[in-house]
Amino acid sequence: MFGLFGLFLSLCVFAYNHFPRDVEKNLEAAFYRIGAELGDAESQYKIGNMYRDGQGVDQDYGTAARWLHRSARHGYAFAQNNLGSMYYRGEGVAQDYRKAFYWTRKAAQKGSAISQNTIAVMYYRGQGVAKDVSKARELFVKSAEKGNSIAQCYLGFIYEDGEGVPKDYAKAMEWYRNSADKGNASAQAAMGEMYGKGHGVPIDKAKALELFRKSADKGNSSAQNDLGMLYLKGEGVPQDDSAAIGWFRKAAAQENIDAQFNMGVMYEDGHGVPQDYELAFEWYRKAASQGDSSAQNKIGMMYSMGAGVPQDYARAVECYMTSAGKGNPKAQYNLGVMYEKGRGAPQDFTKALEWYQKSADNGLPKAQYYLGSIYKEGKEIRQDYAKSEEWLFKAHKNGSKQALNTLAYLLIEQGKKLDDVRKLLEKAVETEPENAIYRDTLGWVMYKQGSYDEALKGLQKASELLPEDDTIRGHIAETYVMLGDKAKAREHWSKAVELRLHSMKRHEDDE
């Protein structure tokens, strides 16, 4: 056996010095094949790798997996690791995370640092084994202390998200920095996000941009997507839809779910590309096929509207249901709408209310506002001012502009908390001085408090901003009544009635 090996080894050395590299590789493959057939574990590992990588032989994942399997059964750690990788990716074998974990752990138990790190990742993600972030962190720490940049990056993820440990942005940034200093593209992208959000460091869009560029230039799809978002929003760079979609496209080509979703948005809205609902649908479909709940909700919306696909309420409900089942609040709200209106499902207000409630509990301002409104009006549900106030206030705190106005009128009707609602409205007017509705509602609160002169000034400013609004005119008229100016009151009442009749006629014409 050794004589035969020696002969082939001599041939390989001769080939290295005298023949083109492809001949050398063919001889090397022949050499390892003979060793593999004779049962040599290292040769089986080597020939398996050559088939996997297409070096010296035609690439053949199936043959690669068979040789690596033989070597792994002999206890060869490198083969066990690579066989685990093939099961993990589904190369030459059916993807099987359990088998991937089994073989990778065997290699890790023999001291393979790469395998130990992979095992940690699988514990972190719950792939092939029950998710155990504490166990993953323990393994990552061992690997990170030896300088492994991947482990250091994952420790950053763990501390940033507070998984199994208290959330700690400073520690997260420390681990990301250690990893990024070694050139880890994922860590550079994560650091960029930290600077962009101001997590553990002051917000610094320029630094975020620098880090995203470094990472994106190495092909990191997350950084490419993040760069696209900076260009889309004009943060740290001039706003540029074309540059944004260029980066989204690069990331999407690597199956980045967020980028695929963003491509859908760009085509749906016509940013940087001509508006194209069919292409938008295709990009959303790609992201949805990877399990993205936002994309699944978007597909439901497109079926519901008939945008890019034939209108199909039943398919819309299916998509919403899939997304809502993952906790997506927008899909939960949309399901509520479908059940309330009987589109794609039997009309059922009880089910509709259940989905609106889930959406509101998950923080969607639109759903919170809707619940507040229906509890206020008592339509299809028992009127409940306390619940209405609770949901309208939550909606307002979460950014709903409609909610503050409706909340104010709810409290005005009850004659309660007028000082509190006045403060909220004054702050809103300060933030949006051109918002006529806020000014009108603030003026009406002042009226209810008996501050008629203040009320009139605010209402007149609201009318200047929105001269065709009959409600504002009516409020001005009532204020003049309290100020004792009946002529002015009649003038504004007449204008309010005229505007209301005109609005009603316009509405009839539209129908």
XYZ file of C-alpha atoms in Angstrom:
511
model
C 0.000 0.000 0.000
C 2.725 2.460 0.980
C 4.646 1.630 -2.208
C 1.615 2.509 -4.286
C 1.056 5.683 -2.302
C 4.692 6.596 -2.689
C 4.493 6.128 -6.453
C 1.452 8.371 -6.761
C 2.955 10.925 -4.407
C 6.066 11.077 -6.600
C 3.839 11.514 -9.659
C 1.994 14.370 -7.962
C 5.255 16.135 -7.095
C 6.499 15.644 -10.672
C 3.197 16.955 -12.043
C 3.352 20.012 -9.800
C 6.747 20.962 -11.269
C 6.211 20.010 -14.936
C 2.521 20.029 -15.906
C -0.340 22.538 -16.012
C -2.356 22.830 -12.818
C -5.434 20.947 -14.175
C -3.262 17.856 -14.850
C -1.824 18.128 -11.366
C -5.324 18.231 -9.886
C -6.446 15.197 -11.888
C -3.466 13.215 -10.567
C -4.200 14.405 -7.061
C -7.806 13.255 -7.405
C -6.652 9.867 -8.701
C -4.219 9.575 -5.802
C -6.865 10.313 -3.172
C -9.449 8.099 -4.888
C -7.161 5.061 -4.573
C -6.492 5.865 -0.933
C -10.202 6.341 -0.342
C -11.100 3.008 -1.941
C -8.512 1.365 0.315
C -10.332 2.815 3.341
C -8.007 5.675 4.264
C -10.171 8.229 6.152
C -8.054 11.245 5.191
C -8.149 10.283 1.503
C -11.916 9.828 1.709
C -12.140 13.302 3.234
C -9.879 14.809 0.557
C -11.676 13.238 -2.419
C -15.008 14.210 -0.850
C -13.878 17.827 -0.666
C -12.661 17.724 -4.272
C -16.082 16.552 -5.469
C -17.766 19.165 -3.294
C -15.637 22.005 -4.671
C -15.216 20.695 -8.229
C -11.428 20.621 -7.970
C -9.764 18.117 -10.287
C -13.138 16.438 -10.855
C -16.590 17.533 -11.975
C -18.490 18.986 -9.047
C -20.857 16.365 -7.629
C -22.398 17.012 -4.221
C -23.905 13.528 -4.017
C -20.546 11.803 -4.509
C -18.928 14.305 -2.152
C -21.444 13.497 0.577
C -20.909 9.737 0.147
C -17.118 10.004 0.544
C -17.385 12.395 3.470
C -19.862 10.026 5.095
C -17.366 7.140 4.830
C -14.608 9.266 6.315
C -16.881 10.599 9.056
C -17.862 7.061 10.073
C -14.149 6.387 10.597
C -14.139 9.276 13.090
C -12.268 11.798 10.929
C -13.193 15.160 12.496
C -12.742 17.335 9.399
C -15.046 15.031 7.431
C -17.611 15.044 10.232
C -17.626 18.845 10.181
C -17.971 19.070 6.393
C -20.646 16.374 6.291
C -22.549 18.349 8.921
C -22.264 21.417 6.686
C -23.688 19.515 3.710
C -26.666 18.342 5.765
C -27.099 21.915 7.011
C -27.228 23.367 3.492
C -28.864 20.372 1.811
C -25.972 19.808 -0.605
C -25.959 16.283 -2.058
C -28.315 15.167 0.710
C -31.757 16.204 1.892
C -31.432 19.166 4.232
C -31.576 17.795 7.757
C -30.645 20.020 10.697
C -30.724 17.093 13.133
C -28.123 15.161 11.131
C -26.163 18.376 10.642
C -26.082 18.865 14.406
C -25.203 15.192 15.005
C -22.126 15.183 12.749
C -20.974 18.691 13.628
C -21.142 17.911 17.340
C -18.991 14.802 16.808
C -16.342 17.015 15.199
C -16.705 19.582 17.981
C -16.151 16.901 20.613
C -12.799 16.167 18.966
C -11.763 19.791 19.457
C -12.672 21.322 16.081
C -12.979 25.063 16.785
C -15.037 25.629 13.626
C -17.441 22.866 14.628
C -17.768 24.201 18.158
C -18.764 27.553 16.737
C -21.269 25.973 14.347
C -22.828 24.031 17.233
C -23.200 27.311 19.126
C -24.967 28.863 16.133
C -27.347 25.893 15.931
C -28.178 26.190 19.631
C -28.743 29.929 19.099
C -31.104 29.369 16.163
C -32.709 26.169 17.426
C -31.668 24.228 14.318
C -31.502 20.463 14.790
C -31.658 20.926 18.536
C -33.909 22.753 20.998
C -33.131 26.475 21.008
C -30.882 27.225 23.965
C -29.408 30.721 23.943
C -27.676 30.164 27.297
C -25.835 27.120 25.932
C -25.044 29.017 22.738
C -23.657 31.955 24.712
C -21.479 29.625 26.795
C -19.968 28.124 23.627
C -19.641 31.505 21.909
C -17.739 32.929 24.891
C -15.206 30.076 24.754
C -14.723 30.608 21.047
C -14.739 34.413 21.251
C -12.058 34.432 23.934
C -9.852 32.574 21.462
C -10.411 35.422 18.998
C -13.102 33.875 16.775
C -14.775 36.813 15.033
C -17.996 34.923 14.239
C -18.513 34.056 17.908
C -17.749 37.643 18.895
C -20.361 38.887 16.442
C -23.009 36.486 17.781
C -22.295 37.623 21.328
C -23.008 41.126 20.069
C -26.385 39.915 18.765
C -27.180 38.274 22.106
C -26.406 41.383 24.182
C -28.077 43.760 21.726
C -31.328 41.773 21.772
C -31.142 40.774 25.434
C -31.478 37.066 24.691
C -30.855 35.107 27.890
C -29.036 38.123 29.353
C -30.062 41.684 30.249
C -30.038 43.883 27.155
C -26.712 45.705 27.138
C -25.865 47.899 24.146
C -22.424 48.764 25.516
C -21.410 45.088 25.731
C -22.969 44.426 22.346
C -20.937 47.228 20.805
C -17.768 45.934 22.485
C -18.210 42.470 20.962
C -19.183 43.895 17.570
C -16.094 46.098 17.594
C -13.803 43.166 18.436
C -15.302 41.204 15.563
C -15.380 44.123 13.114
C -11.719 44.918 13.798
C -10.954 41.451 12.417
C -12.848 42.334 9.241
C -16.110 40.522 10.029
C -18.658 42.005 7.619
C -21.694 41.028 9.720
C -20.249 42.803 12.751
C -19.501 45.892 10.672
C -23.119 45.918 9.485
C -24.384 45.464 13.055
C -22.177 48.326 14.272
C -23.568 50.472 11.486
C -27.090 49.796 12.725
C -26.053 50.660 16.289
C -24.683 54.021 15.140
C -27.758 54.585 12.989
C -30.143 53.964 15.904
C -27.990 55.444 18.666
C -27.821 52.165 20.590
C -24.933 52.328 23.052
C -23.403 55.239 21.126
C -24.594 58.682 20.001
C -26.470 58.620 16.680
C -23.911 59.091 13.916
C -25.278 58.590 10.403
C -21.883 59.303 8.833
C -20.246 56.539 10.893
C -23.140 54.208 10.102
C -22.666 54.930 6.403
C -18.920 54.235 6.620
C -19.487 50.877 8.320
C -22.286 49.859 5.969
C -20.033 50.613 2.993
C -17.192 48.495 4.380
C -19.543 45.604 4.999
C -21.478 46.000 1.748
C -18.272 46.064 -0.301
C -17.518 42.623 1.158
C -20.867 41.409 -0.108
C -22.816 41.500 3.162
C -26.466 41.590 2.147
C -27.708 43.165 5.401
C -25.342 46.097 4.946
C -26.336 46.429 1.296
C -29.973 46.618 2.336
C -29.156 49.130 5.091
C -27.249 51.280 2.597
C -30.300 51.211 0.377
C -32.417 52.480 3.267
C -29.990 55.366 3.912
C -30.236 56.447 0.278
C -34.014 56.021 0.296
C -34.398 58.243 3.378
C -31.523 60.594 2.541
C -29.795 59.953 5.877
C -26.068 60.722 5.757
C -26.245 60.860 1.953
C -28.307 62.814 -0.584
C -31.710 61.169 -1.096
C -31.417 58.967 -4.183
C -34.082 56.410 -5.139
C -31.916 54.992 -7.932
C -28.976 54.348 -5.601
C -31.373 52.872 -3.039
C -32.849 50.365 -5.448
C -29.360 49.495 -6.712
C -28.319 48.410 -3.224
C -31.646 46.677 -2.562
C -31.210 44.727 -5.782
C -27.711 43.539 -4.799
C -28.953 42.364 -1.418
C -32.092 40.771 -2.866
C -29.955 38.781 -5.319
C -28.474 37.120 -2.216
C -31.975 36.160 -1.010
C -32.001 38.877 1.661
C -35.629 38.926 2.818
C -35.690 42.592 3.855
C -34.228 43.632 0.509
C -36.737 41.518 -1.418
C -39.521 43.197 0.537
C -38.013 46.637 -0.124
C -37.804 45.861 -3.847
C -41.525 45.146 -3.701
C -42.160 48.499 -2.031
C -40.078 50.354 -4.638
C -42.004 48.807 -7.521
C -45.345 49.238 -5.777
C -44.727 52.937 -5.081
C -42.697 53.694 -8.221
C -39.573 54.872 -6.380
C -36.451 54.705 -8.563
C -38.316 52.528 -11.088
C -41.562 52.823 -13.056
C -44.512 51.718 -10.928
C -45.205 48.059 -11.663
C -47.620 46.103 -9.471
C -46.811 42.785 -11.138
C -43.099 43.104 -10.347
C -43.966 44.344 -6.858
C -46.053 41.214 -6.345
C -43.183 38.990 -7.533
C -40.732 40.548 -5.081
C -43.207 40.287 -2.218
C -43.812 36.666 -3.207
C -40.067 35.914 -2.956
C -39.875 37.388 0.534
C -43.119 35.676 1.560
C -41.816 32.295 0.387
C -39.021 32.711 2.946
C -41.609 33.248 5.667
C -41.629 37.049 5.892
C -44.916 38.039 7.528
C -44.836 41.623 6.204
C -44.549 40.323 2.643
C -47.347 37.818 3.259
C -49.530 40.695 4.429
C -48.598 42.740 1.344
C -49.552 39.869 -0.956
C -52.891 39.707 0.834
C -53.393 43.421 0.219
C -52.588 43.049 -3.481
C -55.086 40.203 -3.833
C -57.636 42.302 -1.977
C -57.113 45.324 -4.255
C -56.497 43.374 -7.455
C -53.135 45.094 -7.876
C -50.717 43.086 -10.032
C -52.975 40.026 -9.735
C -56.693 39.369 -10.304
C -58.741 40.435 -7.286
C -59.328 37.445 -5.032
C -60.692 38.073 -1.544
C -60.426 34.403 -0.540
C -56.690 34.331 -1.392
C -56.289 37.638 0.432
C -57.802 36.131 3.586
C -55.454 33.118 3.290
C -52.418 35.390 3.090
C -53.612 37.601 5.936
C -54.266 34.513 8.056
C -50.731 33.195 7.467
C -49.195 36.546 8.362
C -51.535 37.193 11.292
C -50.695 33.781 12.717
C -47.098 35.008 13.041
C -48.270 38.009 15.033
C -48.182 40.616 12.254
C -50.469 43.417 13.530
C -51.197 44.853 10.069
C -52.402 41.477 8.818
C -54.474 41.041 11.976
C -56.129 44.405 11.326
C -56.741 43.522 7.683
C -58.354 40.238 8.737
C -60.646 42.254 10.982
C -61.690 44.348 7.992
C -62.354 41.257 5.863
C -64.546 39.641 8.529
C -66.368 42.897 9.244
C -67.185 43.443 5.568
C -67.658 39.782 4.673
C -64.944 39.732 2.028
C -63.383 36.345 1.367
C -64.994 35.021 4.544
C -68.520 35.025 6.021
C -69.376 38.362 7.641
C -68.738 37.983 11.356
C -68.281 41.051 13.549
C -67.326 38.937 16.575
C -64.353 37.483 14.680
C -63.569 40.909 13.258
C -63.425 42.353 16.760
C -61.131 39.532 17.909
C -58.632 40.359 15.150
C -58.874 44.117 15.749
C -58.196 43.429 19.430
C -55.125 41.283 18.633
C -53.794 43.962 16.307
C -54.351 46.688 18.893
C -52.718 44.578 21.618
C -49.710 44.242 19.300
C -49.425 48.022 19.098
C -50.898 48.979 15.705
C -52.147 52.594 16.089
C -54.772 52.149 13.359
C -56.355 49.229 15.234
C -56.168 51.060 18.560
C -57.871 54.078 17.004
C -60.563 51.912 15.450
C -61.341 50.199 18.766
C -61.476 53.572 20.490
C -63.872 54.863 17.843
C -66.304 51.937 17.923
C -66.407 51.919 21.728
C -67.159 55.653 21.585
C -69.948 55.307 19.025
C -71.346 52.025 20.341
C -71.842 50.572 16.857
C -72.025 46.748 16.747
C -70.717 46.778 20.312
C -71.793 48.091 23.702
C -70.793 51.734 24.140
C -67.958 52.045 26.644
C -66.366 55.465 27.140
C -63.691 54.119 29.486
C -62.437 51.606 26.915
C -62.746 54.220 24.193
C -60.591 56.641 26.158
C -58.029 53.911 26.899
C -57.608 52.876 23.261
C -57.688 56.399 21.838
C -54.992 57.494 24.267
C -52.814 54.491 23.325
C -53.329 55.256 19.641
C -52.344 58.886 20.207
C -49.197 57.908 22.115
C -48.290 55.560 19.253
C -48.532 58.318 16.659
C -52.134 58.315 15.393
C -53.048 61.878 14.386
C -56.765 61.089 14.253
C -56.812 59.697 17.768
C -56.059 62.934 19.620
C -58.946 64.735 17.953
C -61.410 61.918 18.652
C -60.136 61.583 22.231
C -60.613 65.306 22.782
C -64.240 65.198 21.623
C -64.883 62.121 23.767
C -63.682 63.998 26.854
C -65.485 67.187 25.824
C -68.754 65.250 25.594
C -68.189 64.001 29.140
C -66.876 67.341 30.405
C -63.832 65.639 31.954
C -60.047 66.011 31.874
C -60.322 69.181 29.790
C -57.099 70.597 31.251
C -55.236 67.417 30.290
C -56.583 67.294 26.761
C -55.891 71.020 26.327
C -52.221 70.444 27.161
C -52.041 67.606 24.649
C -53.621 69.770 21.952
C -51.379 72.755 22.705
C -48.363 70.495 22.296
C -49.802 69.122 19.041
C -50.398 72.641 17.676
C -46.872 73.631 18.662
C -45.554 70.632 16.712
C -47.889 71.156 13.734
C -48.887 74.840 13.639
C -50.502 74.458 10.207
C -52.856 71.683 11.349
C -56.298 73.308 11.230
C -58.075 70.351 12.848
C -55.861 70.493 15.939
C -56.408 74.259 16.192
C -60.178 73.855 15.849
C -60.361 71.165 18.537
C -58.122 73.199 20.869
C -60.381 76.207 20.327
C -63.438 74.101 21.134
C -61.835 72.848 24.373
C -61.171 76.487 25.321
C -64.817 77.246 24.530
C -65.952 74.455 26.860
C -63.676 75.888 29.554
C -65.285 79.297 29.134
C -62.169 80.936 27.639
C -64.120 82.500 24.770
C -61.589 85.140 23.674
C -58.797 82.559 23.487
C -61.139 80.145 21.762
C -62.086 82.694 19.097
C -58.446 83.441 18.221
C -57.662 79.764 17.816
C -60.812 79.044 15.805
C -60.221 81.995 13.472
C -56.700 80.749 12.771
C -58.129 77.297 12.062
C -60.642 78.819 9.636
C -57.867 80.695 7.821
C -56.078 77.388 7.309
C -59.257 75.514 6.327
C -61.788 78.108 5.101
C -64.224 75.576 3.595
C -64.780 73.596 6.815
C -68.355 73.963 8.107
C -67.565 72.560 11.578
C -64.986 75.275 12.268
C -67.450 77.958 11.090
C -70.102 76.534 13.406
C -67.711 76.658 16.346
C -66.865 80.290 15.566
C -70.591 81.118 15.428
C -71.229 79.550 18.847
C -68.256 81.412 20.310
C -69.605 84.742 19.024
C -72.926 83.910 20.690
C -71.165 83.545 24.038
C -69.268 86.787 23.400
C -72.583 88.567 22.749
C -72.003 89.376 19.067
C -75.172 88.004 17.454
C -74.489 89.605 14.057
C -71.142 87.849 13.711
C -72.719 84.650 14.992
C -75.442 84.803 12.279
C -72.823 85.537 9.610
C -70.787 82.458 10.495
C -73.861 80.262 10.986
C -75.009 81.169 7.493
C -71.585 80.356 6.075
C -71.500 77.058 7.984
C -74.898 76.036 6.583
C -73.850 77.039 3.061
C -70.673 74.972 3.320
C -72.572 71.993 4.749
C -75.142 72.038 1.925
C -72.388 72.344 -0.662
C -70.568 69.388 0.904
C -73.735 67.265 0.890
C -74.427 68.080 -2.765
C -70.873 67.236 -3.751
C -71.188 63.919 -1.934
C -74.430 63.132 -3.807
C -72.774 63.967 -7.148
C -69.876 61.630 -6.344
C -72.317 58.797 -5.756
